[in-house]
Amino acid sequence: MWQRVAAVSSSFLLCAGILIQANAWSPSSSVIDGRRRTIMQTSTDSEEKESTETKTGTWNPLSLAVLKLGFTEPAWTSPYNYKNDEGKYVCANCKTPLFPSSSKYDSGSGWPSFWKTIDNDKVALERSWDGRIEATCNNCGGHLGHVFPDGPQRGKLDTKELETVPETDPDIGYKAQSNAGESQFSRMPRYCINGAALQFEEK
């Protein structure tokens, strides 16, 4: 019983911490990795808040925790994991287009997954301390998720879609410098992205 109480208490404290942190942000900027990133401001006026949200980003506490603090949302919780509509996925903070719906697929990971970005230099990649490749919005620096080399097989994808893979996408999967890179069985990258870091815009 005490184990359940402790687990519930820990979850409550984590959620409370996210909400407190989100509400504590004020108009300012923060320097992360040498780059200035805009921090969203809070407001008690609903009209000003709605206007600012439209221009600069989201007020969802989970989105703020993911984008600004690098949190990872629980698997299987994002509605975008199950979405199949045509359109594009943009950064929930700055609205920069990141992924086309044509590159979204069911990876079985529990998070929205994509095998290519929408255009050159939209998603920045950097090796993390734990060896994983972190994906961030190249415009605002918001944390999106991570990239892995176990995406869908090249031979199972539309040829025309493969021809539009941005040059700045990672050199893993079919772009790897090896004989396997030309094989239909070679794999594309898997962008494993937090749904809370995205917003969907219909085509």
PDB file of C-alpha atoms in Angstrom:
ATOM      1  CA  MET A   1       0.000   0.000   0.000  1.00  0.00           C
ATOM      2  CA  TRP A   2       2.774   2.434   0.954  1.00  0.00           C
ATOM      3  CA  GLN A   3       4.437   1.760  -2.377  1.00  0.00           C
ATOM      4  CA  ARG A   4       1.278   2.888  -4.187  1.00  0.00           C
ATOM      5  CA  VAL A   5       1.064   6.006  -2.020  1.00  0.00           C
ATOM      6  CA  ALA A   6       4.698   6.809  -2.777  1.00  0.00           C
ATOM      7  CA  ALA A   7       4.183   6.319  -6.521  1.00  0.00           C
ATOM      8  CA  VAL A   8       1.116   8.554  -6.562  1.00  0.00           C
ATOM      9  CA  SER A   9       2.906  11.180  -4.478  1.00  0.00           C
ATOM     10  CA  SER A  10       5.884  11.176  -6.844  1.00  0.00           C
ATOM     11  CA  SER A  11       3.612  11.589  -9.885  1.00  0.00           C
ATOM     12  CA  PHE A  12       1.741  14.433  -8.178  1.00  0.00           C
ATOM     13  CA  LEU A  13       4.971  16.243  -7.276  1.00  0.00           C
ATOM     14  CA  LEU A  14       6.284  15.865 -10.829  1.00  0.00           C
ATOM     15  CA  CYS A  15       3.091  17.312 -12.341  1.00  0.00           C
ATOM     16  CA  ALA A  16       3.032  20.105  -9.761  1.00  0.00           C
ATOM     17  CA  GLY A  17       6.645  20.920 -10.554  1.00  0.00           C
ATOM     18  CA  ILE A  18       5.872  21.166 -14.261  1.00  0.00           C
ATOM     19  CA  LEU A  19       2.929  23.486 -13.619  1.00  0.00           C
ATOM     20  CA  ILE A  20       4.900  25.682 -11.217  1.00  0.00           C
ATOM     21  CA  GLN A  21       7.816  25.871 -13.619  1.00  0.00           C
ATOM     22  CA  ALA A  22       5.505  26.700 -16.531  1.00  0.00           C
ATOM     23  CA  ASN A  23       3.709  29.454 -14.604  1.00  0.00           C
ATOM     24  CA  ALA A  24       6.950  30.864 -13.260  1.00  0.00           C
ATOM     25  CA  TRP A  25       8.363  31.813 -16.663  1.00  0.00           C
ATOM     26  CA  SER A  26       8.397  35.519 -17.357  1.00  0.00           C
ATOM     27  CA  PRO A  27       9.381  37.598 -20.419  1.00  0.00           C
ATOM     28  CA  SER A  28      13.053  36.881 -20.792  1.00  0.00           C
ATOM     29  CA  SER A  29      15.516  34.892 -22.809  1.00  0.00           C
ATOM     30  CA  SER A  30      17.786  32.034 -21.894  1.00  0.00           C
ATOM     31  CA  VAL A  31      21.143  31.059 -23.327  1.00  0.00           C
ATOM     32  CA  ILE A  32      21.342  27.333 -24.034  1.00  0.00           C
ATOM     33  CA  ASP A  33      24.326  25.803 -25.861  1.00  0.00           C
ATOM     34  CA  GLY A  34      25.424  29.295 -26.847  1.00  0.00           C
ATOM     35  CA  ARG A  35      22.164  30.084 -28.635  1.00  0.00           C
ATOM     36  CA  ARG A  36      19.509  32.485 -27.353  1.00  0.00           C
ATOM     37  CA  ARG A  37      16.092  30.912 -27.092  1.00  0.00           C
ATOM     38  CA  THR A  38      12.938  32.906 -26.507  1.00  0.00           C
ATOM     39  CA  ILE A  39      11.038  31.985 -23.340  1.00  0.00           C
ATOM     40  CA  MET A  40       7.283  32.472 -23.509  1.00  0.00           C
ATOM     41  CA  GLN A  41       5.651  34.959 -21.183  1.00  0.00           C
ATOM     42  CA  THR A  42       2.633  34.417 -18.966  1.00  0.00           C
ATOM     43  CA  SER A  43      -0.342  36.738 -18.603  1.00  0.00           C
ATOM     44  CA  THR A  44      -3.493  36.894 -16.524  1.00  0.00           C
ATOM     45  CA  ASP A  45      -5.400  38.624 -19.307  1.00  0.00           C
ATOM     46  CA  SER A  46      -7.132  35.961 -21.431  1.00  0.00           C
ATOM     47  CA  GLU A  47      -7.193  38.030 -24.634  1.00  0.00           C
ATOM     48  CA  GLU A  48      -3.513  38.922 -24.427  1.00  0.00           C
ATOM     49  CA  LYS A  49      -2.688  35.312 -23.621  1.00  0.00           C
ATOM     50  CA  GLU A  50      -4.619  34.014 -26.637  1.00  0.00           C
ATOM     51  CA  SER A  51      -2.938  36.558 -28.932  1.00  0.00           C
ATOM     52  CA  THR A  52       0.536  35.755 -27.633  1.00  0.00           C
ATOM     53  CA  GLU A  53      -0.116  32.012 -27.882  1.00  0.00           C
ATOM     54  CA  THR A  54      -1.059  32.360 -31.539  1.00  0.00           C
ATOM     55  CA  LYS A  55       2.125  34.263 -32.320  1.00  0.00           C
ATOM     56  CA  THR A  56       4.768  32.593 -30.175  1.00  0.00           C
ATOM     57  CA  GLY A  57       3.730  29.132 -29.110  1.00  0.00           C
ATOM     58  CA  THR A  58       1.793  26.974 -26.728  1.00  0.00           C
ATOM     59  CA  TRP A  59       0.624  27.320 -23.137  1.00  0.00           C
ATOM     60  CA  ASN A  60       0.204  23.578 -22.573  1.00  0.00           C
ATOM     61  CA  PRO A  61       2.322  22.721 -19.478  1.00  0.00           C
ATOM     62  CA  LEU A  62       3.367  19.360 -20.953  1.00  0.00           C
ATOM     63  CA  SER A  63       4.471  21.037 -24.193  1.00  0.00           C
ATOM     64  CA  LEU A  64       6.504  23.557 -22.209  1.00  0.00           C
ATOM     65  CA  ALA A  65       8.116  20.767 -20.175  1.00  0.00           C
ATOM     66  CA  VAL A  66       9.067  18.893 -23.368  1.00  0.00           C
ATOM     67  CA  LEU A  67      10.183  21.855 -25.486  1.00  0.00           C
ATOM     68  CA  LYS A  68      11.987  23.868 -22.805  1.00  0.00           C
ATOM     69  CA  LEU A  69      13.119  21.272 -20.256  1.00  0.00           C
ATOM     70  CA  GLY A  70      13.670  18.249 -22.492  1.00  0.00           C
ATOM     71  CA  PHE A  71      11.057  16.056 -20.790  1.00  0.00           C
ATOM     72  CA  THR A  72       9.705  12.945 -22.539  1.00  0.00           C
ATOM     73  CA  GLU A  73       5.944  12.441 -22.623  1.00  0.00           C
ATOM     74  CA  PRO A  74       4.582   9.010 -21.623  1.00  0.00           C
ATOM     75  CA  ALA A  75       4.362   6.556 -24.527  1.00  0.00           C
ATOM     76  CA  TRP A  76       0.995   5.988 -26.245  1.00  0.00           C
ATOM     77  CA  THR A  77      -0.490   9.211 -24.801  1.00  0.00           C
ATOM     78  CA  SER A  78      -0.264  11.587 -27.776  1.00  0.00           C
ATOM     79  CA  PRO A  79      -3.271  11.699 -30.125  1.00  0.00           C
ATOM     80  CA  TYR A  80      -0.786  12.420 -32.932  1.00  0.00           C
ATOM     81  CA  ASN A  81       0.502   8.873 -32.544  1.00  0.00           C
ATOM     82  CA  TYR A  82      -2.766   7.709 -34.115  1.00  0.00           C
ATOM     83  CA  LYS A  83      -3.367  10.536 -36.598  1.00  0.00           C
ATOM     84  CA  ASN A  84      -3.285   9.745 -40.328  1.00  0.00           C
ATOM     85  CA  ASP A  85      -4.660  12.945 -41.903  1.00  0.00           C
ATOM     86  CA  GLU A  86      -2.797  14.763 -44.681  1.00  0.00           C
ATOM     87  CA  GLY A  87      -0.967  17.913 -43.731  1.00  0.00           C
ATOM     88  CA  LYS A  88       2.188  18.904 -41.909  1.00  0.00           C
ATOM     89  CA  TYR A  89       3.499  18.855 -38.362  1.00  0.00           C
ATOM     90  CA  VAL A  90       4.908  22.121 -37.044  1.00  0.00           C
ATOM     91  CA  CYS A  91       6.803  23.139 -33.906  1.00  0.00           C
ATOM     92  CA  ALA A  92       4.326  23.751 -31.078  1.00  0.00           C
ATOM     93  CA  ASN A  93       6.391  26.744 -29.990  1.00  0.00           C
ATOM     94  CA  CYS A  94       7.325  28.722 -33.112  1.00  0.00           C
ATOM     95  CA  LYS A  95       5.139  27.034 -35.760  1.00  0.00           C
ATOM     96  CA  THR A  96       8.102  26.147 -37.990  1.00  0.00           C
ATOM     97  CA  PRO A  97       7.146  23.289 -40.386  1.00  0.00           C
ATOM     98  CA  LEU A  98       9.056  20.149 -39.342  1.00  0.00           C
ATOM     99  CA  PHE A  99       7.588  16.952 -40.818  1.00  0.00           C
ATOM    100  CA  PRO A 100       5.228  16.145 -43.702  1.00  0.00           C
ATOM    101  CA  SER A 101       2.384  13.766 -42.923  1.00  0.00           C
ATOM    102  CA  SER A 102       3.617  11.616 -45.834  1.00  0.00           C
ATOM    103  CA  SER A 103       6.666  10.637 -43.770  1.00  0.00           C
ATOM    104  CA  LYS A 104       4.689   9.633 -40.679  1.00  0.00           C
ATOM    105  CA  TYR A 105       4.386   5.923 -39.948  1.00  0.00           C
ATOM    106  CA  ASP A 106       3.511   3.534 -37.137  1.00  0.00           C
ATOM    107  CA  SER A 107       6.817   2.540 -35.578  1.00  0.00           C
ATOM    108  CA  GLY A 108       5.195   0.722 -32.660  1.00  0.00           C
ATOM    109  CA  SER A 109       7.263   2.820 -30.254  1.00  0.00           C
ATOM    110  CA  GLY A 110       4.345   4.704 -28.720  1.00  0.00           C
ATOM    111  CA  TRP A 111       5.467   8.104 -30.020  1.00  0.00           C
ATOM    112  CA  PRO A 112       4.718   9.857 -33.330  1.00  0.00           C
ATOM    113  CA  SER A 113       7.413   8.718 -35.766  1.00  0.00           C
ATOM    114  CA  PHE A 114       8.661  10.111 -39.069  1.00  0.00           C
ATOM    115  CA  TRP A 115      11.313   8.921 -41.540  1.00  0.00           C
ATOM    116  CA  LYS A 116      12.207  12.302 -43.070  1.00  0.00           C
ATOM    117  CA  THR A 117      11.892  16.012 -42.346  1.00  0.00           C
ATOM    118  CA  ILE A 118       9.899  18.470 -44.440  1.00  0.00           C
ATOM    119  CA  ASP A 119      12.840  20.523 -45.747  1.00  0.00           C
ATOM    120  CA  ASN A 120      16.528  21.324 -45.286  1.00  0.00           C
ATOM    121  CA  ASP A 121      17.678  22.655 -41.907  1.00  0.00           C
ATOM    122  CA  LYS A 122      14.299  22.470 -40.185  1.00  0.00           C
ATOM    123  CA  VAL A 123      15.424  19.966 -37.542  1.00  0.00           C
ATOM    124  CA  ALA A 124      18.794  20.258 -35.805  1.00  0.00           C
ATOM    125  CA  LEU A 125      20.601  17.130 -34.604  1.00  0.00           C
ATOM    126  CA  GLU A 126      23.150  16.837 -31.822  1.00  0.00           C
ATOM    127  CA  ARG A 127      24.766  13.905 -30.029  1.00  0.00           C
ATOM    128  CA  SER A 128      23.602  13.795 -26.394  1.00  0.00           C
ATOM    129  CA  TRP A 129      25.683  12.814 -23.365  1.00  0.00           C
ATOM    130  CA  ASP A 130      24.049   9.356 -23.391  1.00  0.00           C
ATOM    131  CA  GLY A 131      24.996   8.695 -27.027  1.00  0.00           C
ATOM    132  CA  ARG A 132      21.551   9.308 -28.486  1.00  0.00           C
ATOM    133  CA  ILE A 133      20.964  11.870 -31.245  1.00  0.00           C
ATOM    134  CA  GLU A 134      18.704  14.649 -29.975  1.00  0.00           C
ATOM    135  CA  ALA A 135      16.369  16.386 -32.427  1.00  0.00           C
ATOM    136  CA  THR A 136      15.494  20.031 -31.827  1.00  0.00           C
ATOM    137  CA  CYS A 137      13.650  22.718 -33.762  1.00  0.00           C
ATOM    138  CA  ASN A 138      16.346  24.538 -35.701  1.00  0.00           C
ATOM    139  CA  ASN A 139      14.446  27.814 -35.379  1.00  0.00           C
ATOM    140  CA  CYS A 140      13.653  28.094 -31.663  1.00  0.00           C
ATOM    141  CA  GLY A 141      15.786  25.295 -30.211  1.00  0.00           C
ATOM    142  CA  GLY A 142      12.840  23.469 -28.647  1.00  0.00           C
ATOM    143  CA  HIS A 143      13.429  19.803 -27.755  1.00  0.00           C
ATOM    144  CA  LEU A 144      11.505  17.464 -30.079  1.00  0.00           C
ATOM    145  CA  GLY A 145      12.793  13.945 -29.395  1.00  0.00           C
ATOM    146  CA  HIS A 146      15.526  11.675 -30.757  1.00  0.00           C
ATOM    147  CA  VAL A 147      16.589  10.047 -34.022  1.00  0.00           C
ATOM    148  CA  PHE A 148      17.392   6.347 -34.456  1.00  0.00           C
ATOM    149  CA  PRO A 149      18.631   4.294 -37.454  1.00  0.00           C
ATOM    150  CA  ASP A 150      15.790   1.751 -37.356  1.00  0.00           C
ATOM    151  CA  GLY A 151      13.139   3.433 -39.525  1.00  0.00           C
ATOM    152  CA  PRO A 152      11.067   1.747 -42.257  1.00  0.00           C
ATOM    153  CA  GLN A 153      12.735  -0.233 -45.039  1.00  0.00           C
ATOM    154  CA  ARG A 154      13.545   1.745 -48.158  1.00  0.00           C
ATOM    155  CA  GLY A 155      11.825  -0.792 -50.422  1.00  0.00           C
ATOM    156  CA  LYS A 156       8.481  -0.298 -48.642  1.00  0.00           C
ATOM    157  CA  LEU A 157       8.356   3.465 -49.233  1.00  0.00           C
ATOM    158  CA  ASP A 158       7.082   5.528 -52.153  1.00  0.00           C
ATOM    159  CA  THR A 159       9.877   6.223 -54.660  1.00  0.00           C
ATOM    160  CA  LYS A 160       8.787   9.827 -55.204  1.00  0.00           C
ATOM    161  CA  GLU A 161       8.851  10.463 -51.460  1.00  0.00           C
ATOM    162  CA  LEU A 162      12.376   9.041 -51.268  1.00  0.00           C
ATOM    163  CA  GLU A 163      13.501  11.493 -53.949  1.00  0.00           C
ATOM    164  CA  THR A 164      12.537  14.434 -51.735  1.00  0.00           C
ATOM    165  CA  VAL A 165      14.536  13.467 -48.646  1.00  0.00           C
ATOM    166  CA  PRO A 166      16.281  16.691 -47.505  1.00  0.00           C
ATOM    167  CA  GLU A 167      20.078  16.747 -47.820  1.00  0.00           C
ATOM    168  CA  THR A 168      20.389  17.755 -44.169  1.00  0.00           C
ATOM    169  CA  ASP A 169      18.652  14.609 -42.908  1.00  0.00           C
ATOM    170  CA  PRO A 170      21.071  12.335 -40.997  1.00  0.00           C
ATOM    171  CA  ASP A 171      23.506  10.037 -42.796  1.00  0.00           C
ATOM    172  CA  ILE A 172      21.984   6.884 -41.380  1.00  0.00           C
ATOM    173  CA  GLY A 173      19.662   4.385 -42.991  1.00  0.00           C
ATOM    174  CA  TYR A 174      19.762   4.445 -46.778  1.00  0.00           C
ATOM    175  CA  LYS A 175      22.195   7.383 -46.900  1.00  0.00           C
ATOM    176  CA  ALA A 176      24.895   5.461 -45.036  1.00  0.00           C
ATOM    177  CA  GLN A 177      28.179   5.035 -46.906  1.00  0.00           C
ATOM    178  CA  SER A 178      28.023   1.307 -47.490  1.00  0.00           C
ATOM    179  CA  ASN A 179      26.742  -1.245 -49.986  1.00  0.00           C
ATOM    180  CA  ALA A 180      23.713  -1.744 -47.759  1.00  0.00           C
ATOM    181  CA  GLY A 181      22.851   1.909 -48.306  1.00  0.00           C
ATOM    182  CA  GLU A 182      21.574   1.123 -51.800  1.00  0.00           C
ATOM    183  CA  SER A 183      19.573  -1.931 -50.775  1.00  0.00           C
ATOM    184  CA  GLN A 184      15.786  -1.942 -50.688  1.00  0.00           C
ATOM    185  CA  PHE A 185      16.127  -3.583 -47.288  1.00  0.00           C
ATOM    186  CA  SER A 186      18.197  -0.745 -45.803  1.00  0.00           C
ATOM    187  CA  ARG A 187      16.364   1.394 -43.271  1.00  0.00           C
ATOM    188  CA  MET A 188      15.522   5.070 -43.120  1.00  0.00           C
ATOM    189  CA  PRO A 189      16.016   7.150 -39.970  1.00  0.00           C
ATOM    190  CA  ARG A 190      13.308   7.076 -37.318  1.00  0.00           C
ATOM    191  CA  TYR A 191      12.506  10.476 -35.868  1.00  0.00           C
ATOM    192  CA  CYS A 192      10.889   9.547 -32.552  1.00  0.00           C
ATOM    193  CA  ILE A 193       9.089  12.778 -31.603  1.00  0.00           C
ATOM    194  CA  ASN A 194       7.076  13.917 -28.589  1.00  0.00           C
ATOM    195  CA  GLY A 195       3.568  14.740 -29.714  1.00  0.00           C
ATOM    196  CA  ALA A 196       3.496  17.565 -27.158  1.00  0.00           C
ATOM    197  CA  ALA A 197       6.246  19.308 -29.128  1.00  0.00           C
ATOM    198  CA  LEU A 198       4.123  19.329 -32.296  1.00  0.00           C
ATOM    199  CA  GLN A 199       1.000  20.853 -33.734  1.00  0.00           C
ATOM    200  CA  PHE A 200      -0.775  19.562 -36.827  1.00  0.00           C
ATOM    201  CA  GLU A 201      -1.881  21.729 -39.734  1.00  0.00           C
ATOM    202  CA  GLU A 202      -4.228  20.195 -42.271  1.00  0.00           C
ATOM    203  CA  LYS A 203      -3.335  20.294 -45.938  1.00  0.00           C
TER     204      LYS A 203
END
